Coordinates of C-alpha atoms and ligand atoms in Angstrom, one line a residue:
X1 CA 44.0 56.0 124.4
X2 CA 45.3 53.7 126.8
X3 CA 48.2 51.4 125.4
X4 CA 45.9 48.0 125.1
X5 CA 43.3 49.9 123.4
X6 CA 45.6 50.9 120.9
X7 CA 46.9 47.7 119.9
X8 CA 43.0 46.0 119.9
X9 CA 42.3 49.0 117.7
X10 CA 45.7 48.1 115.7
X11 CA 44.7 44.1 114.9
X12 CA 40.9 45.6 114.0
X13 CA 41.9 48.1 111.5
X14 CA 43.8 45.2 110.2
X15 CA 40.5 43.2 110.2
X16 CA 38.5 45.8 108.9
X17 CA 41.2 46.4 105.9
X18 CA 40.1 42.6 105.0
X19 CA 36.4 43.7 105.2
X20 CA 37.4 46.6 103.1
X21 CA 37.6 44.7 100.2
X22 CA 34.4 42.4 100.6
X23 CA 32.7 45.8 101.2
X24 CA 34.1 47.2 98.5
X25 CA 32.9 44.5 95.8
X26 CA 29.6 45.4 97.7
X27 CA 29.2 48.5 95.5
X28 CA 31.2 51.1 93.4
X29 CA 31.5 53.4 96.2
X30 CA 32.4 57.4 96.0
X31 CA 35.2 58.2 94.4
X32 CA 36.7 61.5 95.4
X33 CA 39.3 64.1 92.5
X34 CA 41.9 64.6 94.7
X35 CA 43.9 68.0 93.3
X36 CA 46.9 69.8 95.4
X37 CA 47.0 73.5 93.5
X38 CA 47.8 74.4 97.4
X39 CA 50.4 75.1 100.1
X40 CA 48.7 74.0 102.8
X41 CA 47.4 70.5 102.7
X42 CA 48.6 67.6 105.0
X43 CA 51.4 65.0 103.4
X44 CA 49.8 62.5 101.9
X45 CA 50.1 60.1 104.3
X46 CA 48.0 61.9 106.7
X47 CA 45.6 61.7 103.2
X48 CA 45.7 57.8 103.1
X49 CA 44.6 58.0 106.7
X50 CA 41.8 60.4 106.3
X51 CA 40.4 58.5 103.1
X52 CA 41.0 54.7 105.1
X53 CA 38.6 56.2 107.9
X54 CA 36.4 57.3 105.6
X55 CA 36.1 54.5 103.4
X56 CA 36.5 56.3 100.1
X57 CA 38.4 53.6 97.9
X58 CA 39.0 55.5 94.6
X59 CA 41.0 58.4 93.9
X60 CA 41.2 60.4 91.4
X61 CA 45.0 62.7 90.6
X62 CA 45.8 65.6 88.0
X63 CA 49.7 64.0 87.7
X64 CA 51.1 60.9 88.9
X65 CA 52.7 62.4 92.6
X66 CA 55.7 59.4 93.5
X67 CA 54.8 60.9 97.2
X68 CA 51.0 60.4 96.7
X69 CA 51.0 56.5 95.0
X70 CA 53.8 55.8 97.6
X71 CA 51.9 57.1 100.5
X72 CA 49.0 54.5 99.2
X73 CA 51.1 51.5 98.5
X74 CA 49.5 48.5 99.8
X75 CA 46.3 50.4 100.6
X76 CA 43.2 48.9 99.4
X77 CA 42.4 52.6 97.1
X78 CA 42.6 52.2 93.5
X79 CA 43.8 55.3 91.7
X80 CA 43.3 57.4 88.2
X81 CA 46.4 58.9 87.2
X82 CA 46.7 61.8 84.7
X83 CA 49.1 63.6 82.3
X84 CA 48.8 66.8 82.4
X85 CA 47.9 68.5 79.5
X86 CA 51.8 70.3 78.8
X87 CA 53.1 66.6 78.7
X88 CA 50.7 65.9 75.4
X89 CA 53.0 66.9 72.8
X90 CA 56.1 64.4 74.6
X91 CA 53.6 61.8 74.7
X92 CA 53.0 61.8 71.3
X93 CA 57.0 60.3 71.0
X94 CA 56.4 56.5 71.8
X95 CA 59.7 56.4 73.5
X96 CA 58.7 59.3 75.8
X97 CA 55.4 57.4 76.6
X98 CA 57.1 54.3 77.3
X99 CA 59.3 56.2 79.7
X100 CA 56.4 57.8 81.1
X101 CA 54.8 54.7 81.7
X102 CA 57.4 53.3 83.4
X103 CA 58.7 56.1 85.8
X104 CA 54.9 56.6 87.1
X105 CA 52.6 53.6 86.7
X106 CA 54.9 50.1 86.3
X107 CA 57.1 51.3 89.7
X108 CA 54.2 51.8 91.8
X109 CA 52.6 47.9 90.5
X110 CA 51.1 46.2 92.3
X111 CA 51.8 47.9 95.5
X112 CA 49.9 50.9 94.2
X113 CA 46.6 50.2 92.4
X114 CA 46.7 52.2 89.5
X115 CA 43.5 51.3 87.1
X116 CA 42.9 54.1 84.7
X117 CA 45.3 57.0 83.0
X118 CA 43.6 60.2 82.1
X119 CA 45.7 61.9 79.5
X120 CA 44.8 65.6 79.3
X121 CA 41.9 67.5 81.1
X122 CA 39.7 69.1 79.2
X123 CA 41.8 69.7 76.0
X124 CA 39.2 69.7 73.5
X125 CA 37.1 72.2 75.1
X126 CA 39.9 74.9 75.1
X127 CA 41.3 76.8 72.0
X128 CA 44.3 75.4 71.6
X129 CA 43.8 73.0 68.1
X130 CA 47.3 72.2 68.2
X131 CA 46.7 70.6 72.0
X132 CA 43.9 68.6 70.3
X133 CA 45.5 67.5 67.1
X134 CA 48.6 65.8 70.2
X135 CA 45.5 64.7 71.8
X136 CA 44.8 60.9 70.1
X137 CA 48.4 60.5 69.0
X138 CA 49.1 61.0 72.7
X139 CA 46.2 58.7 74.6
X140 CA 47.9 56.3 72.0
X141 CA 51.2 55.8 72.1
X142 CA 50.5 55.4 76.2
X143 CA 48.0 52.7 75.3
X144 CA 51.0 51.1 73.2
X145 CA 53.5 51.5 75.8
X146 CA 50.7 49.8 78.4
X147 CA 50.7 46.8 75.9
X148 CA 53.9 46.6 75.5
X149 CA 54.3 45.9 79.5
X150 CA 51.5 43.4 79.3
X151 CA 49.9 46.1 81.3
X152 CA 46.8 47.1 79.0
X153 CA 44.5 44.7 80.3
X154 CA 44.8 46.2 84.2
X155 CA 45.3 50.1 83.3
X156 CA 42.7 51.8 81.1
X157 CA 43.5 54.8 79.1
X158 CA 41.6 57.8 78.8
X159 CA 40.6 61.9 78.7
X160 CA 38.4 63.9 80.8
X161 CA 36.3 66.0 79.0
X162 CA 34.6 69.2 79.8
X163 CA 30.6 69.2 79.2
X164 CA 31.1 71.8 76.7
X165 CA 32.0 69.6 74.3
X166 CA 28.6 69.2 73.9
X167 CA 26.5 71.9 71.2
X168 CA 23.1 70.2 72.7
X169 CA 22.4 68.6 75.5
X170 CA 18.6 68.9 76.2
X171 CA 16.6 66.9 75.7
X172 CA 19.1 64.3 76.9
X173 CA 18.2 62.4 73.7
X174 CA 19.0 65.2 71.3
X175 CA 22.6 65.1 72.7
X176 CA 25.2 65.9 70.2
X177 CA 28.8 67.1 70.3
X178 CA 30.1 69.7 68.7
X179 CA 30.5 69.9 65.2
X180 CA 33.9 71.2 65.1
X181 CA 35.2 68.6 67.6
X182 CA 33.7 66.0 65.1
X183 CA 37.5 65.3 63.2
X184 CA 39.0 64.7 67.3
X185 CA 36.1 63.5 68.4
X186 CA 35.0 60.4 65.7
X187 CA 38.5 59.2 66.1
X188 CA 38.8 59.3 69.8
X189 CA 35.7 56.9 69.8
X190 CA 36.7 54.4 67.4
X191 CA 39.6 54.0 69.6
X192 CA 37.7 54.1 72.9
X193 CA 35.7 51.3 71.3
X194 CA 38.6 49.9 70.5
X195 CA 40.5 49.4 73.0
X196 CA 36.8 49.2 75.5
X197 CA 38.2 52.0 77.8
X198 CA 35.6 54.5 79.5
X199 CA 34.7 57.9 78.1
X200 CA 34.9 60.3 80.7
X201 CA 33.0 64.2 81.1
X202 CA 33.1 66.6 84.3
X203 CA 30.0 67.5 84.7
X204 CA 29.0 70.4 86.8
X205 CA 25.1 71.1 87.0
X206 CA 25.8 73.9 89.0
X207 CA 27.1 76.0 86.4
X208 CA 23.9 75.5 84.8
X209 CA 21.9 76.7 87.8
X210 CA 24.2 79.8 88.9
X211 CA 23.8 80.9 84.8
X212 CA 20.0 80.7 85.0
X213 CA 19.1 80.7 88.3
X214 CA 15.5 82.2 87.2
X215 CA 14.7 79.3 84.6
X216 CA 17.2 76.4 86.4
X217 CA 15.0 74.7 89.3
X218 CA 17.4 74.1 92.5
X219 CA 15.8 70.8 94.0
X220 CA 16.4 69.7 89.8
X221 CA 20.1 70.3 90.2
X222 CA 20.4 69.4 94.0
X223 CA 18.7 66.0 93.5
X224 CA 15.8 67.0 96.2
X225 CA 12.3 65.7 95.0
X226 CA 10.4 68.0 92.3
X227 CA 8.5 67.3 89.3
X228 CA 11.3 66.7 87.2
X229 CA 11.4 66.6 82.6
X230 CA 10.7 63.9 80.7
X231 CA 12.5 63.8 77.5
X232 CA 9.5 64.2 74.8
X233 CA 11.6 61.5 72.3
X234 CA 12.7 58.6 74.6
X235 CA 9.2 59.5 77.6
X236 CA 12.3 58.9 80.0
X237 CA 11.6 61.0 83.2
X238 CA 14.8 62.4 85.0
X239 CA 14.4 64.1 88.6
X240 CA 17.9 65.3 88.4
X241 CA 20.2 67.3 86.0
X242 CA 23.4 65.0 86.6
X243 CA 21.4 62.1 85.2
X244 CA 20.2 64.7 82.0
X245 CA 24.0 65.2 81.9
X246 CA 25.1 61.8 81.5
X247 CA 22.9 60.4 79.2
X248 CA 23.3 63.4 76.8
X249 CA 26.8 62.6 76.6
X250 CA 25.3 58.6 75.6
X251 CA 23.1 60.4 73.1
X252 CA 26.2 62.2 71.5
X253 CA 28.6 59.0 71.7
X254 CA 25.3 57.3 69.8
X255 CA 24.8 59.3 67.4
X256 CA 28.9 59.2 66.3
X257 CA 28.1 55.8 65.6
X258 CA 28.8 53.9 69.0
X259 CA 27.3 52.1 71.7
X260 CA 29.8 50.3 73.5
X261 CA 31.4 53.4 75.1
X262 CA 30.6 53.6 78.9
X263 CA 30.4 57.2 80.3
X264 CA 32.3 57.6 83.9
X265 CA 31.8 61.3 85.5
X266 CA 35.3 62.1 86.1
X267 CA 34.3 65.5 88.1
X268 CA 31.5 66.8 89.5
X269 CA 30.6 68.9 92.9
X270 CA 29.4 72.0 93.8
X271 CA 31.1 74.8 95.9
X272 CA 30.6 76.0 99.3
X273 CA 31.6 79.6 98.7
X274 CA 31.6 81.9 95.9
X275 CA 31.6 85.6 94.9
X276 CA 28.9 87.6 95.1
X277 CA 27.5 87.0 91.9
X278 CA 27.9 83.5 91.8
X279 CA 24.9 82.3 93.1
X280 CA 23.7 79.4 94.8
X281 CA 27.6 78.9 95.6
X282 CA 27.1 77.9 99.6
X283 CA 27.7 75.2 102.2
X284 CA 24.2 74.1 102.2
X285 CA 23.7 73.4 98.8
X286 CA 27.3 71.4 98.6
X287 CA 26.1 69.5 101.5
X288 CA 23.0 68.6 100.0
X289 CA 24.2 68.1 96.5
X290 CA 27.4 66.2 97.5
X291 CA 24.9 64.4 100.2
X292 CA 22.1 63.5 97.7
X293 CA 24.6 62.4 95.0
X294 CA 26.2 59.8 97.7
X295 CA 23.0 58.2 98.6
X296 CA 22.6 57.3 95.2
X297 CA 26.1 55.8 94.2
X298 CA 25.4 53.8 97.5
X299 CA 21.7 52.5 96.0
X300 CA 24.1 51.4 92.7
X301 CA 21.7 53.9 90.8
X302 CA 21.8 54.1 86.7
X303 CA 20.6 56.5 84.5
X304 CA 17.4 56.5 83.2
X305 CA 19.0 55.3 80.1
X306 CA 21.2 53.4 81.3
X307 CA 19.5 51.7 84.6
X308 CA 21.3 48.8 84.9
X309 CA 25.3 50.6 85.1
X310 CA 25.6 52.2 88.2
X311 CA 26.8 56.1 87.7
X312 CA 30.3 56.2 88.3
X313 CA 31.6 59.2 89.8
X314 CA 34.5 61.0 90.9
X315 CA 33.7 64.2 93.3
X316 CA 35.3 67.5 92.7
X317 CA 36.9 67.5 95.1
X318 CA 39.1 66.3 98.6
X319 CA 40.1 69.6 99.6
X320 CA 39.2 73.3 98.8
X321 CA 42.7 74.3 97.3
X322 CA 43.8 77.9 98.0
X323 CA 46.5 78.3 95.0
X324 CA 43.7 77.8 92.3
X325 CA 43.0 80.7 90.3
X326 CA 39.6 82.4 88.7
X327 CA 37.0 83.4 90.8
X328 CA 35.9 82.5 94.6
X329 CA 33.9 79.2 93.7
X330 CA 37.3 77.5 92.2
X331 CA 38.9 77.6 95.6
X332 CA 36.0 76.6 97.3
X333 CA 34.7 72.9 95.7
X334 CA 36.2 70.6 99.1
X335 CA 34.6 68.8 101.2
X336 CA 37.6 68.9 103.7
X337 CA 39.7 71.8 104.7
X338 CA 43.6 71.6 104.9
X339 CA 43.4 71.0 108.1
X340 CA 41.0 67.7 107.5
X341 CA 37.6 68.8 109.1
X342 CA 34.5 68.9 107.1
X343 CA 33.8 71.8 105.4
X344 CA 30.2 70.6 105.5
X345 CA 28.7 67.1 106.9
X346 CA 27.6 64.5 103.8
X347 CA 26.8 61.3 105.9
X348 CA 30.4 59.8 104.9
X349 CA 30.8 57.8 108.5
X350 CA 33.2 55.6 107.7
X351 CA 32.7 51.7 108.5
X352 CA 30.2 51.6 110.8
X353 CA 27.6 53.2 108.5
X354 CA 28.9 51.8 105.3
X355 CA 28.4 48.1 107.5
X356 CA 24.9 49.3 107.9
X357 CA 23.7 50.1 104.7
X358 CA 25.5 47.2 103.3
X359 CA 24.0 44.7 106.0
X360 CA 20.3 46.5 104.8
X361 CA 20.3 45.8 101.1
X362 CA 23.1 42.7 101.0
X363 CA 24.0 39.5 102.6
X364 CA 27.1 40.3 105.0
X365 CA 28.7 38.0 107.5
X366 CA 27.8 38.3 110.7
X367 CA 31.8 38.0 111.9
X368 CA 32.2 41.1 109.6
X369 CA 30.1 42.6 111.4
X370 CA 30.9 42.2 115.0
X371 CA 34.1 43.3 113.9
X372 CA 33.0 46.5 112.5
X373 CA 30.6 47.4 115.6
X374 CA 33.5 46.5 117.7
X375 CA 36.5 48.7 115.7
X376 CA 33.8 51.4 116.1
X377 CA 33.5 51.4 119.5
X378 CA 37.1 50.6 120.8
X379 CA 38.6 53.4 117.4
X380 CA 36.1 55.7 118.2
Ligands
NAG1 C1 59.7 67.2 76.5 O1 60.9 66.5 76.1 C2 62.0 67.3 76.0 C3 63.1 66.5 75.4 O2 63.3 65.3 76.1 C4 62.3 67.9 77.3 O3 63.5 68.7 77.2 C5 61.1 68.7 77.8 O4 61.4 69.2 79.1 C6 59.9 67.9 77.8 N1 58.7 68.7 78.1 C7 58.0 68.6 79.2 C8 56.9 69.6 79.3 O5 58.3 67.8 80.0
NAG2 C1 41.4 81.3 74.3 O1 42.5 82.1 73.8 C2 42.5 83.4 74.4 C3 43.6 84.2 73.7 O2 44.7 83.4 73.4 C4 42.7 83.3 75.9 O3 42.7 84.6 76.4 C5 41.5 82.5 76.5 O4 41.7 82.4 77.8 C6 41.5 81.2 75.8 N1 40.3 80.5 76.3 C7 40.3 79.2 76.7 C8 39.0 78.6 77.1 O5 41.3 78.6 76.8
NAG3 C1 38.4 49.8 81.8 O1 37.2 50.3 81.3 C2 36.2 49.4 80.9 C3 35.1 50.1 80.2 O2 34.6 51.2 80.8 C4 35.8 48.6 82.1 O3 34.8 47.7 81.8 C5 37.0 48.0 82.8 O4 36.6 47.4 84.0 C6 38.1 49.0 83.1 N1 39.3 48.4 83.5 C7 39.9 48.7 84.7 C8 41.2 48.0 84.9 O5 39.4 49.5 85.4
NAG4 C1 21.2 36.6 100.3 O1 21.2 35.2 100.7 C2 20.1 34.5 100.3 C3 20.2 33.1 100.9 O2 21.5 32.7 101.1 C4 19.9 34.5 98.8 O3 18.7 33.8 98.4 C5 19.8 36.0 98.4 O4 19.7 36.1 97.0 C6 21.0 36.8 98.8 N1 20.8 38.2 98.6 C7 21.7 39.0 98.0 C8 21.4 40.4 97.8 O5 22.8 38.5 97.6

């Protein structure tokens, strides 16, 4: 690129950065799980830059990586942070939380936009009852240490749950949790209602499918058009499992007694490779399950149940990460390689087709988008 270009494509990136944010109010936007159980990915600045020409705004961590939220500062993507699960039993010491708190979310504010703290992955569908019984005492004393910083009102705190915290989840309206989970579970709401932070579930409907491929239809799990189930209780018709998913978990929340709980998918994907005997595991079906599920996040779909929230979800995941262990399919869920090419091709283009879906269904200036035509042509 010759030196004028550079600097024309310089002062536009710093236009479209502005754009960025008026786009971003535009919709919810894809946001992306962003795990590093590898040796090979690229630092994260070379991240920030990937993600920047992609458009993806939200990011999801398993930790709080200083290199990571640095590598972001005074980017325009808004990050989840998580404690891991072997840091639950400190965090139930509200002197360790505080400390927490402040080593990994106050130093990185506001250059870093950090909006949400997960605190343990999955915890409550494991076996470890001693794990679960730090669980509340833990999301707690982080939520006191937020307040105590005046922070509470800009950070939310929360868990990610697995699915399998649910004993039924079909019909979605029949959704219940687990009856054992009911003594962490009762609690955990009253304080999610509380405190009006999101409940969050990784949900994979490909696990589903590659335990029943027989019974499970694929277009049902891959969002492609078939004749769907309607729930026989609500008449709701769903055309897609995810949706099933989601307001199954609403059922369960319900019938514990709440309605004010908002459900946020923290995880979901589908992998491009697998072993032998996990099936439906392959490019084409991540592409068109990753694809489909981007389409609608960009219409600002809800669930049947819930038409008027837009599903908001976080895809498993940036990269396929070699380090991860269990079999083929875990190592397999990116939609980037190390290197940063595509593993497969989902339709994320960046501005220029973000500009044009926006300028379809909303008002957009026409400045904003000269600008973006003419970053596109001169940034390639
Ligand atoms: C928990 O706190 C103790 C005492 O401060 C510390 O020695 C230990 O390393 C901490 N555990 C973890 C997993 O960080
Ligand atoms: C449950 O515990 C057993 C034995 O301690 C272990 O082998 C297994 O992996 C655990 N399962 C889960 C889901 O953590
Ligand atoms: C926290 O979660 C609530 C409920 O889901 C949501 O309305 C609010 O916008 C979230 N706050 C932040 C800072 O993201
Ligand atoms: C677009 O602008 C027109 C006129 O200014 C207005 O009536 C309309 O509601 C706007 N549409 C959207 C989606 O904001």
């Amino acid at each position: 690129m010759r030196a004028e270009a550079m600097r024309d494509c310089a002062f536009l990136l710093t236009l479209l950065f502005l754009f960025d944010s008026i786009v971003q109010i535009l919709g919810l936007g894809l946001g992306i799980n962003y795990g590093q159980i590898a040796n090979n990915l690229p630092s994260p600045s070379r991240v920030a830059f990937l993600l920047e020409s992609l458009n993806i705004n939200r990011v999801k961590l398993y930790d709080a990586d200083p290199n990571v939220l640095q590598a972001f500062s005074n980017s325009n993507v808004e990050f989840v942070v998580g404690v891991g699960n072997e840091y639950l039993l400190n965090m139930t010491d509200s002197n360790k939380a505080l400390a927490w708190v402040k080593q990994h979310v106050l130093r990185h504010l506001p250059w870093t936009r950090i909006t949400c703290i997960t605190v343990g992955n999955e915890v409550l569908s494991g076996n470890d009852t001693q794990l679960m019984s730090y669980l509340l005492p833990a999301i707690h004393s982080i939520y006191n240490a937020l307040v105590s910083l005046g922070m509470n009102d800009r950070v939310n705190v929360t868990t990610a749950h697995s699915l399998s915290i649910l004993a039924n989840s079909f019909p979605p309206s029949s959704g219940a949790f687990r009856q054992d989970l009911g003594e962490y579970i009762q609690p955990l709401l009253n304080f999610h209602s509380q405190i009006k932070s999101p409940f969050l579930i990784n949900a994979y409907p490909y696990f589903a499918y590659k335990d029943n491929p027989n019974e499970v239809s694929l277009d049902y799990v891959l969002f492609q058009s078939n004749q769907g189930m309607t729930d026989p209780n609500t008449n709701l018709k769903y055309d897609n499992m995810l949706y099933a998913q989601i307001d199954a978990v609403y059922s369960a929340i319900k019938r514990m007694g709440h309605t004010d709980i908002e459900v946020r998918i923290s995880e979901t994907g589908w992998p491009s490779k697998g072993d032998p005997d996990e099936v439906g595991a392959s490019p084409e079906n991540a592409r068109i399950y990753n694809g489909n599920l981007l389409r609608r996040i960009e219409e600002g779909q809800g669930t049947p149940l819930k038409p008027s929230i837009p599903i908001d979800i976080y895809v498993f995941a940036l990269f396929n990460e070699d380090l991860k262990p269990g079999p083929a399919s875990e190592r397999n869920y990116g939609l980037y390689y190390p290197d940063g090419t595509p593993v497969y091709d989902i339709g994320l283009r960046g501005y220029l087709a973000e500009m044009v879906s926006a300028s379809k269904t909303k008002n957009m200036s026409f400045l904003g988008f000269i600008i973006f035509i003419t970053a596109f042509l001169i940034c390639g």
